[in-house]
Amino acid sequence: MDITHLDIAVVGAGYAGAAAAKALSDLGANVTVYEQARQIREVGAGIGLRPSSMHQFNTRGSGEAVKAVSSPSDAFEILTADCHRIAIEEWPEKDAYGETTRFIHRGDFIDALVGVLPEGMVELGHKLERIEDKGGEATLHFANGESVRADLVVGADGIRSVVREQLFSDRQPVFAGEHAYRAVIDAAGTHGMVADGNLRMYIGRGSKVYLLPLLHRGQVSFDITALHTDSTWAPAVTKEDILRTVEGFDERIVEMTRNLDMDTVNVRAVYDIDPVDVWHSASVVLIGDAAHAMCHHQGQGANSAVLDAGALADALAAAESVEQALAAFQAHRKPITDELQRISRNGWTEDEVNDVFPGQKPGQIGATTATTTED
C-alpha cells in the first residue's frame, strides 16, 4: 500500500490525535488534524508517561520535546493514609525500553506533541457534527460549515466521541461512582514528601491521594479521588467538601488540602466507557479515549493513547490496504485495553463501595448509576 497517497483526517488534537498525526505524517501520509477548540489548552494536572510511551516518542522524533518539559522518576510508592508504607516498586519496563517513567503536566504534554507537528497541520475551530462513512472513504461535516473528504478518518475525539457515537456505539459514558479533585501546587508546600521525584499514593477509606512530582516546574500534581454519588459531569463542591474526603490522612496532606486555591482546582466526576465491540470500518478507526476511555487508577489513559498511535502507524506501514491495517490494529490493541479498562474499574474494596453504593461490588458501580454527561 502506498501510504503517501493517503489523505488522513484526525479528529481531535489531544494526546491520541497529536501522537497519531506525527506517526502517520512520518510515514508520508497527507495528515490534517481537526480540533474543535479555537486554541489548544489542556486543563488538569500531571500524568506519568511509562517507558513504553517514552520509547514511542524517542523512535518517532518527539522524545526530546517531551523530556524537556518532564521529570524522571525511579519508583512509585503506596502508603496508608497515615503514611505507613504498603509497597514500593520500580517502574516496570525500564530495562526493556532503556527509559524510565517521566512526569509531565497535561498542558506541557499537549504543547510538546503539537509543537513537533508540521506547521499548518492542525486546523482549529472545527467541531465535528456529522460523519459519513462511504466504505473506502469518509466525509466529515463541521459546525463551521466546512466538509472534508478523507481516505482514512482517525477518531481521536475523546470520551464523548462523535465518531464513536455515530458509527460504532451509541452507549453513553458510564459514571464510575467517584470524583477527582486535581490541582498543581508548589513543591515547597508538600513538606518534601516527593522530593525524590517518585509518585506516592495514599489510601484511606473511600479516598485516595496521589502526589505526582513535577520537579522541573518546582511543583507537585495533587489529586484526590473519592467515592461519591453525584454523577454531574462537573460537580459543584466546596473546600469543606474536599476536606471531608481527607479526614484521617496525614496532617501534611490535610494542610495541602486546606491551602488549596479553589479557583485552580479541577473538579470532575469520573467516567469511563464500556468496551466498544468494533473500533473500525473500512475507512474510519477509533483510538485513545474514543475507543477505550478508562478510569485513572492505573494511570494508563494517556499511555494507551500514545501506544494506539504507534500501533496504528505500524499496522498501516505493514498492510496491503487500509481496511486490513485497521483490522490488524484492533486485533493487537483491543485485548490489551479491554483488560486495562476492567482493572481500572476495580479501584475500591467491596466494603468501601457498599458504604456509598449499598449492595454493589467493585467494578459494578457504573452499571447501575446515572450517566449524566452535562457540561
mmCIF file of C-alpha atoms in Angstrom:
data_model
loop_
_atom_site.group_PDB
_atom_site.id
_atom_site.type_symbol
_atom_site.label_atom_id
_atom_site.label_comp_id
_atom_site.label_asym_id
_atom_site.label_seq_id
_atom_site.Cartn_x
_atom_site.Cartn_y
_atom_site.Cartn_z
ATOM 1 C CA MET A 1 0.000 0.000 0.000
ATOM 2 C CA ASP A 2 1.333 3.427 -0.951
ATOM 3 C CA ILE A 3 0.752 5.450 2.202
ATOM 4 C CA THR A 4 1.989 8.655 0.578
ATOM 5 C CA HIS A 5 -1.253 8.819 -1.443
ATOM 6 C CA LEU A 6 -3.487 8.663 1.650
ATOM 7 C CA ASP A 7 -5.415 11.706 2.835
ATOM 8 C CA ILE A 8 -5.890 11.188 6.577
ATOM 9 C CA ALA A 9 -8.161 13.310 8.776
ATOM 10 C CA VAL A 10 -7.531 13.101 12.509
ATOM 11 C CA VAL A 11 -10.449 14.301 14.652
ATOM 12 C CA GLY A 12 -9.086 15.761 17.882
ATOM 13 C CA ALA A 13 -5.727 17.287 18.837
ATOM 14 C CA GLY A 14 -5.372 15.636 22.242
ATOM 15 C CA TYR A 15 -2.778 13.041 23.194
ATOM 16 C CA ALA A 16 -4.048 10.386 20.809
ATOM 17 C CA GLY A 17 -4.669 12.711 17.880
ATOM 18 C CA ALA A 18 -1.385 14.596 18.095
ATOM 19 C CA ALA A 19 0.672 11.420 18.566
ATOM 20 C CA ALA A 20 -1.118 9.732 15.660
ATOM 21 C CA ALA A 21 -0.638 12.749 13.403
ATOM 22 C CA LYS A 22 3.123 12.682 13.998
ATOM 23 C CA ALA A 23 3.444 8.945 13.435
ATOM 24 C CA LEU A 24 1.268 8.931 10.300
ATOM 25 C CA SER A 25 2.830 12.010 8.729
ATOM 26 C CA ASP A 26 6.268 10.485 9.273
ATOM 27 C CA LEU A 27 5.110 7.627 7.030
ATOM 28 C CA GLY A 28 4.477 10.152 4.273
ATOM 29 C CA ALA A 29 0.688 10.399 4.504
ATOM 30 C CA ASN A 30 -1.088 13.707 3.993
ATOM 31 C CA VAL A 31 -2.424 14.345 7.505
ATOM 32 C CA THR A 32 -4.669 17.104 8.816
ATOM 33 C CA VAL A 33 -5.830 17.357 12.433
ATOM 34 C CA TYR A 34 -9.246 18.911 13.097
ATOM 35 C CA GLU A 35 -9.697 20.292 16.616
ATOM 36 C CA GLN A 36 -12.965 21.791 17.870
ATOM 37 C CA ALA A 37 -11.317 24.283 20.244
ATOM 38 C CA ARG A 38 -10.182 27.670 18.952
ATOM 39 C CA GLN A 39 -6.998 27.349 20.966
ATOM 40 C CA ILE A 40 -5.250 24.278 22.283
ATOM 41 C CA ARG A 41 -5.486 24.413 26.057
ATOM 42 C CA GLU A 42 -5.329 21.391 28.331
ATOM 43 C CA VAL A 43 -6.597 21.723 31.880
ATOM 44 C CA GLY A 44 -5.917 19.380 34.743
ATOM 45 C CA ALA A 45 -2.692 18.400 36.391
ATOM 46 C CA GLY A 46 0.106 15.881 35.937
ATOM 47 C CA ILE A 47 0.391 12.460 34.320
ATOM 48 C CA GLY A 48 3.028 9.755 34.139
ATOM 49 C CA LEU A 49 4.454 8.610 30.818
ATOM 50 C CA ARG A 50 5.608 4.996 31.030
ATOM 51 C CA PRO A 51 8.853 3.668 29.471
ATOM 52 C CA SER A 52 6.910 2.183 26.533
ATOM 53 C CA SER A 53 5.438 5.597 25.742
ATOM 54 C CA MET A 54 8.825 7.287 26.002
ATOM 55 C CA HIS A 55 10.209 4.659 23.644
ATOM 56 C CA GLN A 56 7.499 5.601 21.135
ATOM 57 C CA PHE A 57 8.446 9.263 21.382
ATOM 58 C CA ASN A 58 12.145 8.523 21.001
ATOM 59 C CA THR A 59 11.619 6.451 17.860
ATOM 60 C CA ARG A 60 9.181 8.935 16.306
ATOM 61 C CA GLY A 61 11.040 12.169 16.882
ATOM 62 C CA SER A 62 9.164 13.588 19.878
ATOM 63 C CA GLY A 63 11.370 12.323 22.695
ATOM 64 C CA GLU A 64 13.500 15.423 23.241
ATOM 65 C CA ALA A 65 10.471 17.736 23.221
ATOM 66 C CA VAL A 66 8.756 15.615 25.883
ATOM 67 C CA LYS A 67 11.868 15.233 28.027
ATOM 68 C CA ALA A 68 12.452 18.984 28.015
ATOM 69 C CA VAL A 69 9.204 19.553 29.951
ATOM 70 C CA SER A 70 9.099 16.475 32.199
ATOM 71 C CA SER A 71 10.847 14.913 35.184
ATOM 72 C CA PRO A 72 12.171 11.339 35.505
ATOM 73 C CA SER A 73 11.009 9.026 38.273
ATOM 74 C CA ASP A 74 12.515 5.824 39.612
ATOM 75 C CA ALA A 75 9.623 4.261 41.526
ATOM 76 C CA PHE A 76 6.115 4.515 42.879
ATOM 77 C CA GLU A 77 5.064 4.008 46.462
ATOM 78 C CA ILE A 78 1.731 3.019 48.020
ATOM 79 C CA LEU A 79 1.076 4.107 51.595
ATOM 80 C CA THR A 80 -1.688 4.156 54.158
ATOM 81 C CA ALA A 81 -3.462 7.427 54.910
ATOM 82 C CA ASP A 82 -1.130 7.985 57.857
ATOM 83 C CA CYS A 83 1.988 7.334 55.765
ATOM 84 C CA HIS A 84 2.874 3.730 56.573
ATOM 85 C CA ARG A 85 4.384 2.064 53.516
ATOM 86 C CA ILE A 86 2.384 -0.726 51.901
ATOM 87 C CA ALA A 87 4.620 -1.247 48.859
ATOM 88 C CA ILE A 88 7.311 0.384 46.771
ATOM 89 C CA GLU A 89 8.257 -0.735 43.267
ATOM 90 C CA GLU A 90 10.449 0.402 40.434
ATOM 91 C CA TRP A 91 8.556 1.333 37.298
ATOM 92 C CA PRO A 92 8.160 -1.726 35.056
ATOM 93 C CA GLU A 93 9.626 -1.860 31.526
ATOM 94 C CA LYS A 94 12.714 0.229 32.378
ATOM 95 C CA ASP A 95 15.143 -2.432 31.192
ATOM 96 C CA ALA A 96 13.085 -3.352 28.123
ATOM 97 C CA TYR A 97 12.992 0.193 26.756
ATOM 98 C CA GLY A 98 16.020 1.867 28.298
ATOM 99 C CA GLU A 99 13.768 4.576 29.716
ATOM 100 C CA THR A 100 12.021 5.329 32.967
ATOM 101 C CA THR A 101 8.633 6.853 33.687
ATOM 102 C CA ARG A 102 8.530 10.635 33.332
ATOM 103 C CA PHE A 103 6.043 13.032 34.896
ATOM 104 C CA ILE A 104 4.605 15.896 32.882
ATOM 105 C CA HIS A 105 1.865 18.497 33.155
ATOM 106 C CA ARG A 106 -1.005 17.787 30.772
ATOM 107 C CA GLY A 107 -0.737 21.200 29.168
ATOM 108 C CA ASP A 108 3.013 20.844 28.592
ATOM 109 C CA PHE A 109 2.426 17.388 27.132
ATOM 110 C CA ILE A 110 -0.056 18.637 24.553
ATOM 111 C CA ASP A 111 2.203 21.581 23.691
ATOM 112 C CA ALA A 112 5.151 19.226 23.181
ATOM 113 C CA LEU A 113 3.182 16.841 20.957
ATOM 114 C CA VAL A 114 1.611 19.572 18.845
ATOM 115 C CA GLY A 115 4.874 21.508 18.711
ATOM 116 C CA VAL A 116 6.626 18.793 16.680
ATOM 117 C CA LEU A 117 3.888 18.675 14.044
ATOM 118 C CA PRO A 118 4.469 20.447 10.726
ATOM 119 C CA GLU A 119 3.131 23.992 10.645
ATOM 120 C CA GLY A 120 -0.443 24.187 9.404
ATOM 121 C CA MET A 121 -1.276 20.541 10.143
ATOM 122 C CA VAL A 122 -3.712 21.419 12.951
ATOM 123 C CA GLU A 123 -6.960 23.175 11.978
ATOM 124 C CA LEU A 124 -8.621 24.794 14.989
ATOM 125 C CA GLY A 125 -12.293 25.724 15.329
ATOM 126 C CA HIS A 126 -13.528 22.546 13.632
ATOM 127 C CA LYS A 127 -16.237 20.934 15.750
ATOM 128 C CA LEU A 128 -17.399 17.708 14.156
ATOM 129 C CA GLU A 129 -21.162 17.487 13.709
ATOM 130 C CA ARG A 130 -21.580 14.566 11.352
ATOM 131 C CA ILE A 131 -19.531 11.842 9.686
ATOM 132 C CA GLU A 132 -20.490 9.892 6.561
ATOM 133 C CA ASP A 133 -18.767 6.551 6.172
ATOM 134 C CA LYS A 134 -18.820 5.708 2.466
ATOM 135 C CA GLY A 135 -16.856 2.483 2.574
ATOM 136 C CA GLY A 136 -13.492 3.291 1.043
ATOM 137 C CA GLU A 137 -13.613 6.904 2.181
ATOM 138 C CA ALA A 138 -15.435 9.153 4.608
ATOM 139 C CA THR A 139 -16.671 12.735 4.739
ATOM 140 C CA LEU A 140 -16.577 14.966 7.815
ATOM 141 C CA HIS A 141 -19.063 17.798 8.277
ATOM 142 C CA PHE A 142 -18.133 20.535 10.741
ATOM 143 C CA ALA A 143 -20.189 23.110 12.623
ATOM 144 C CA ASN A 144 -18.396 25.938 10.798
ATOM 145 C CA GLY A 145 -19.916 24.758 7.505
ATOM 146 C CA GLU A 146 -16.826 23.047 6.108
ATOM 147 C CA SER A 147 -16.820 19.474 4.814
ATOM 148 C CA VAL A 148 -13.730 17.342 4.313
ATOM 149 C CA ARG A 149 -13.217 14.085 2.437
ATOM 150 C CA ALA A 150 -10.582 11.594 3.641
ATOM 151 C CA ASP A 151 -9.302 8.152 2.718
ATOM 152 C CA LEU A 152 -8.963 7.467 6.447
ATOM 153 C CA VAL A 153 -10.548 9.166 9.437
ATOM 154 C CA VAL A 154 -8.918 8.673 12.825
ATOM 155 C CA GLY A 155 -11.449 9.326 15.581
ATOM 156 C CA ALA A 156 -9.370 10.691 18.449
ATOM 157 C CA ASP A 157 -12.159 12.844 19.856
ATOM 158 C CA GLY A 158 -12.202 11.615 23.437
ATOM 159 C CA ILE A 159 -14.632 10.026 25.834
ATOM 160 C CA ARG A 160 -17.640 11.769 24.277
ATOM 161 C CA SER A 161 -16.568 10.905 20.743
ATOM 162 C CA VAL A 162 -18.900 11.963 17.936
ATOM 163 C CA VAL A 163 -17.196 9.449 15.641
ATOM 164 C CA ARG A 164 -17.825 6.586 18.046
ATOM 165 C CA GLU A 165 -21.424 7.551 18.772
ATOM 166 C CA GLN A 166 -22.436 7.966 15.128
ATOM 167 C CA LEU A 167 -20.691 4.930 13.683
ATOM 168 C CA PHE A 168 -19.789 2.352 16.329
ATOM 169 C CA SER A 169 -21.644 2.645 19.632
ATOM 170 C CA ASP A 170 -24.316 4.998 20.958
ATOM 171 C CA ARG A 171 -23.811 3.853 24.567
ATOM 172 C CA GLN A 172 -23.010 6.837 26.760
ATOM 173 C CA PRO A 173 -20.055 7.267 29.158
ATOM 174 C CA VAL A 174 -20.512 5.420 32.447
ATOM 175 C CA PHE A 175 -20.229 7.114 35.841
ATOM 176 C CA ALA A 176 -17.553 5.446 37.974
ATOM 177 C CA GLY A 177 -19.070 6.489 41.291
ATOM 178 C CA GLU A 178 -16.264 8.842 42.224
ATOM 179 C CA HIS A 179 -14.999 12.401 41.977
ATOM 180 C CA ALA A 180 -11.494 13.587 41.139
ATOM 181 C CA TYR A 181 -10.182 16.854 42.558
ATOM 182 C CA ARG A 182 -6.929 17.930 40.910
ATOM 183 C CA ALA A 183 -4.595 20.874 41.336
ATOM 184 C CA VAL A 184 -0.960 21.795 40.775
ATOM 185 C CA ILE A 185 0.659 23.192 43.920
ATOM 186 C CA ASP A 186 4.107 24.487 44.834
ATOM 187 C CA ALA A 187 6.524 21.738 45.828
ATOM 188 C CA ALA A 188 7.508 23.860 48.833
ATOM 189 C CA GLY A 189 4.039 23.275 50.255
ATOM 190 C CA THR A 190 4.402 19.479 50.291
ATOM 191 C CA HIS A 191 6.961 19.288 53.135
ATOM 192 C CA GLY A 192 9.408 17.344 50.964
ATOM 193 C CA MET A 193 7.039 14.373 50.631
ATOM 194 C CA VAL A 194 8.000 13.816 46.969
ATOM 195 C CA ALA A 195 11.434 15.441 46.858
ATOM 196 C CA ASP A 196 12.934 12.235 45.414
ATOM 197 C CA GLY A 197 10.773 12.533 42.278
ATOM 198 C CA ASN A 198 8.691 9.427 42.920
ATOM 199 C CA LEU A 199 4.923 9.050 42.787
ATOM 200 C CA ARG A 200 3.112 8.370 46.040
ATOM 201 C CA MET A 201 -0.436 7.155 46.533
ATOM 202 C CA TYR A 202 -2.037 7.325 49.982
ATOM 203 C CA ILE A 203 -5.032 5.097 50.597
ATOM 204 C CA GLY A 204 -7.755 5.957 53.093
ATOM 205 C CA ARG A 205 -11.260 4.573 53.393
ATOM 206 C CA GLY A 206 -13.154 5.824 50.363
ATOM 207 C CA SER A 207 -10.400 8.256 49.294
ATOM 208 C CA LYS A 208 -7.046 8.086 47.554
ATOM 209 C CA VAL A 209 -4.495 10.887 47.387
ATOM 210 C CA TYR A 210 -1.863 10.994 44.652
ATOM 211 C CA LEU A 211 1.251 13.162 44.862
ATOM 212 C CA LEU A 212 2.937 13.304 41.456
ATOM 213 C CA PRO A 213 6.079 15.469 41.389
ATOM 214 C CA LEU A 214 6.711 17.922 38.556
ATOM 215 C CA LEU A 215 10.191 18.817 39.785
ATOM 216 C CA HIS A 216 11.198 20.617 36.589
ATOM 217 C CA ARG A 217 8.403 23.094 37.395
ATOM 218 C CA GLY A 218 9.022 23.190 41.150
ATOM 219 C CA GLN A 219 5.500 21.858 41.538
ATOM 220 C CA VAL A 220 3.513 18.793 42.539
ATOM 221 C CA SER A 221 0.323 17.471 40.985
ATOM 222 C CA PHE A 222 -2.095 16.903 43.878
ATOM 223 C CA ASP A 223 -5.002 14.554 43.131
ATOM 224 C CA ILE A 224 -7.748 13.421 45.495
ATOM 225 C CA THR A 225 -10.092 10.703 44.236
ATOM 226 C CA ALA A 226 -13.109 9.936 46.426
ATOM 227 C CA LEU A 227 -16.196 7.769 46.168
ATOM 228 C CA HIS A 228 -19.287 9.905 45.526
ATOM 229 C CA THR A 229 -22.883 9.527 44.337
ATOM 230 C CA ASP A 230 -23.114 12.810 42.359
ATOM 231 C CA SER A 231 -22.756 11.992 38.657
ATOM 232 C CA THR A 232 -22.840 15.614 37.440
ATOM 233 C CA TRP A 233 -20.033 15.933 34.912
ATOM 234 C CA ALA A 234 -18.509 18.999 36.620
ATOM 235 C CA PRO A 235 -19.973 18.891 40.151
ATOM 236 C CA ALA A 236 -20.079 21.938 42.409
ATOM 237 C CA VAL A 237 -18.025 21.318 45.557
ATOM 238 C CA THR A 238 -16.587 23.482 48.308
ATOM 239 C CA LYS A 239 -13.232 23.277 50.036
ATOM 240 C CA GLU A 240 -15.071 21.898 53.057
ATOM 241 C CA ASP A 241 -16.429 19.085 50.870
ATOM 242 C CA ILE A 242 -12.913 18.211 49.748
ATOM 243 C CA LEU A 243 -11.504 18.450 53.262
ATOM 244 C CA ARG A 244 -14.001 15.825 54.404
ATOM 245 C CA THR A 245 -12.505 13.375 51.893
ATOM 246 C CA VAL A 246 -9.075 13.566 53.582
ATOM 247 C CA GLU A 247 -10.202 13.225 57.191
ATOM 248 C CA GLY A 248 -7.839 10.816 58.929
ATOM 249 C CA PHE A 249 -4.986 11.405 56.461
ATOM 250 C CA ASP A 250 -1.535 12.612 57.475
ATOM 251 C CA GLU A 251 -1.768 16.211 58.705
ATOM 252 C CA ARG A 252 0.552 17.361 55.900
ATOM 253 C CA ILE A 253 -1.961 16.129 53.329
ATOM 254 C CA VAL A 254 -4.800 17.775 55.223
ATOM 255 C CA GLU A 255 -2.806 21.025 55.259
ATOM 256 C CA MET A 256 -2.216 20.830 51.493
ATOM 257 C CA THR A 257 -5.945 20.434 51.029
ATOM 258 C CA ARG A 258 -6.705 23.308 53.401
ATOM 259 C CA ASN A 259 -4.335 25.564 51.432
ATOM 260 C CA LEU A 260 -5.852 24.829 48.024
ATOM 261 C CA ASP A 261 -6.912 27.777 45.890
ATOM 262 C CA MET A 262 -10.321 26.571 44.731
ATOM 263 C CA ASP A 263 -10.048 28.674 41.567
ATOM 264 C CA THR A 264 -7.237 26.360 40.452
ATOM 265 C CA VAL A 265 -8.865 23.042 41.385
ATOM 266 C CA ASN A 266 -10.198 20.949 38.523
ATOM 267 C CA VAL A 267 -13.315 19.104 39.747
ATOM 268 C CA ARG A 268 -14.738 16.244 37.713
ATOM 269 C CA ALA A 269 -16.930 13.232 38.172
ATOM 270 C CA VAL A 270 -15.016 10.202 36.898
ATOM 271 C CA TYR A 271 -16.358 8.405 33.841
ATOM 272 C CA ASP A 272 -15.218 5.626 31.576
ATOM 273 C CA ILE A 273 -16.946 3.722 28.753
ATOM 274 C CA ASP A 274 -17.927 0.118 28.320
ATOM 275 C CA PRO A 275 -15.729 -1.795 25.854
ATOM 276 C CA VAL A 276 -16.632 -0.996 22.256
ATOM 277 C CA ASP A 277 -17.109 -4.160 20.207
ATOM 278 C CA VAL A 278 -15.741 -2.795 16.916
ATOM 279 C CA TRP A 279 -13.324 0.109 16.543
ATOM 280 C CA HIS A 280 -13.170 0.426 12.775
ATOM 281 C CA SER A 281 -14.844 0.259 9.382
ATOM 282 C CA ALA A 282 -13.051 0.228 6.032
ATOM 283 C CA SER A 283 -12.062 3.893 6.337
ATOM 284 C CA VAL A 284 -12.675 5.034 9.935
ATOM 285 C CA VAL A 285 -10.929 3.995 13.156
ATOM 286 C CA LEU A 286 -11.140 4.940 16.841
ATOM 287 C CA ILE A 287 -8.099 5.461 19.063
ATOM 288 C CA GLY A 288 -7.423 6.689 22.584
ATOM 289 C CA ASP A 289 -10.350 7.591 24.839
ATOM 290 C CA ALA A 290 -12.732 7.458 21.863
ATOM 291 C CA ALA A 291 -12.039 3.725 21.701
ATOM 292 C CA HIS A 292 -11.415 2.802 25.334
ATOM 293 C CA ALA A 293 -11.752 5.611 27.894
ATOM 294 C CA MET A 294 -10.852 4.180 31.289
ATOM 295 C CA CYS A 295 -10.734 5.238 34.929
ATOM 296 C CA HIS A 296 -7.435 6.754 36.012
ATOM 297 C CA HIS A 297 -6.471 4.328 38.800
ATOM 298 C CA GLN A 298 -3.847 2.563 36.674
ATOM 299 C CA GLY A 299 -2.547 5.771 35.078
ATOM 300 C CA GLN A 300 -2.907 4.225 31.635
ATOM 301 C CA GLY A 301 -5.210 6.574 29.696
ATOM 302 C CA ALA A 302 -2.588 8.786 28.062
ATOM 303 C CA ASN A 303 -0.126 5.915 27.701
ATOM 304 C CA SER A 304 -2.727 3.780 25.931
ATOM 305 C CA ALA A 305 -3.438 6.661 23.549
ATOM 306 C CA VAL A 306 0.259 7.004 22.705
ATOM 307 C CA LEU A 307 0.642 3.270 22.118
ATOM 308 C CA ASP A 308 -2.500 3.270 19.944
ATOM 309 C CA ALA A 309 -0.944 5.941 17.734
ATOM 310 C CA GLY A 310 2.238 3.949 17.224
ATOM 311 C CA ALA A 311 0.402 0.684 16.651
ATOM 312 C CA LEU A 312 -1.867 2.294 14.052
ATOM 313 C CA ALA A 313 1.112 3.667 12.128
ATOM 314 C CA ASP A 314 2.882 0.304 12.274
ATOM 315 C CA ALA A 315 -0.232 -1.506 11.035
ATOM 316 C CA LEU A 316 -0.632 0.866 8.081
ATOM 317 C CA ALA A 317 3.040 0.506 7.177
ATOM 318 C CA ALA A 318 2.763 -3.299 7.118
ATOM 319 C CA ALA A 319 -0.647 -3.863 5.480
ATOM 320 C CA GLU A 320 -1.758 -4.106 1.867
ATOM 321 C CA SER A 321 -4.886 -1.997 2.404
ATOM 322 C CA VAL A 322 -6.324 0.471 4.896
ATOM 323 C CA GLU A 323 -9.057 -1.941 5.936
ATOM 324 C CA GLN A 324 -6.553 -4.729 6.544
ATOM 325 C CA ALA A 325 -4.421 -2.351 8.620
ATOM 326 C CA LEU A 326 -7.343 -1.259 10.770
ATOM 327 C CA ALA A 327 -8.333 -4.863 11.458
ATOM 328 C CA ALA A 328 -4.762 -5.706 12.475
ATOM 329 C CA PHE A 329 -4.606 -2.613 14.693
ATOM 330 C CA GLN A 330 -7.793 -3.570 16.543
ATOM 331 C CA ALA A 331 -6.699 -7.200 16.912
ATOM 332 C CA HIS A 332 -3.458 -6.054 18.521
ATOM 333 C CA ARG A 333 -4.662 -3.255 20.808
ATOM 334 C CA LYS A 334 -8.226 -4.111 21.853
ATOM 335 C CA PRO A 335 -7.441 -7.125 24.101
ATOM 336 C CA ILE A 336 -4.891 -5.006 25.968
ATOM 337 C CA THR A 337 -7.152 -2.015 26.513
ATOM 338 C CA ASP A 338 -10.192 -4.180 27.361
ATOM 339 C CA GLU A 339 -8.179 -5.623 30.247
ATOM 340 C CA LEU A 340 -6.931 -2.203 31.352
ATOM 341 C CA GLN A 341 -10.497 -0.911 31.378
ATOM 342 C CA ARG A 342 -11.570 -3.873 33.507
ATOM 343 C CA ILE A 343 -8.740 -3.488 36.003
ATOM 344 C CA SER A 344 -9.207 0.273 36.240
ATOM 345 C CA ARG A 345 -12.851 -0.162 37.233
ATOM 346 C CA ASN A 346 -11.821 -2.168 40.294
ATOM 347 C CA GLY A 347 -10.249 0.622 42.297
ATOM 348 C CA TRP A 348 -12.072 0.119 45.601
ATOM 349 C CA THR A 349 -12.745 -2.584 48.175
ATOM 350 C CA GLU A 350 -16.184 -4.140 48.473
ATOM 351 C CA ASP A 351 -16.721 -2.578 51.904
ATOM 352 C CA GLU A 352 -15.867 0.901 50.641
ATOM 353 C CA VAL A 353 -18.208 0.618 47.677
ATOM 354 C CA ASN A 354 -21.008 -0.735 49.859
ATOM 355 C CA ASP A 355 -20.700 2.264 52.191
ATOM 356 C CA VAL A 356 -21.642 4.610 49.359
ATOM 357 C CA PHE A 357 -23.489 2.278 46.967
ATOM 358 C CA PRO A 358 -25.246 -0.372 49.094
ATOM 359 C CA GLY A 359 -25.462 -3.797 47.505
ATOM 360 C CA GLN A 360 -22.922 -3.166 44.751
ATOM 361 C CA LYS A 361 -19.473 -4.596 44.241
ATOM 362 C CA PRO A 362 -16.223 -3.084 42.933
ATOM 363 C CA GLY A 363 -16.364 -2.745 39.168
ATOM 364 C CA GLN A 364 -20.177 -2.660 39.119
ATOM 365 C CA ILE A 365 -20.824 0.935 40.196
ATOM 366 C CA GLY A 366 -21.246 2.306 36.705
ATOM 367 C CA ALA A 367 -23.670 -0.416 35.687
ATOM 368 C CA THR A 368 -26.477 0.953 37.826
ATOM 369 C CA THR A 369 -25.730 4.625 38.425
ATOM 370 C CA ALA A 370 -26.626 7.624 36.324
ATOM 371 C CA THR A 371 -24.681 8.526 33.219
ATOM 372 C CA THR A 372 -25.127 12.285 33.271
ATOM 373 C CA THR A 373 -22.723 13.921 30.820
ATOM 374 C CA GLU A 374 -23.680 17.559 31.035
ATOM 375 C CA ASP A 375 -21.028 20.285 30.899
#
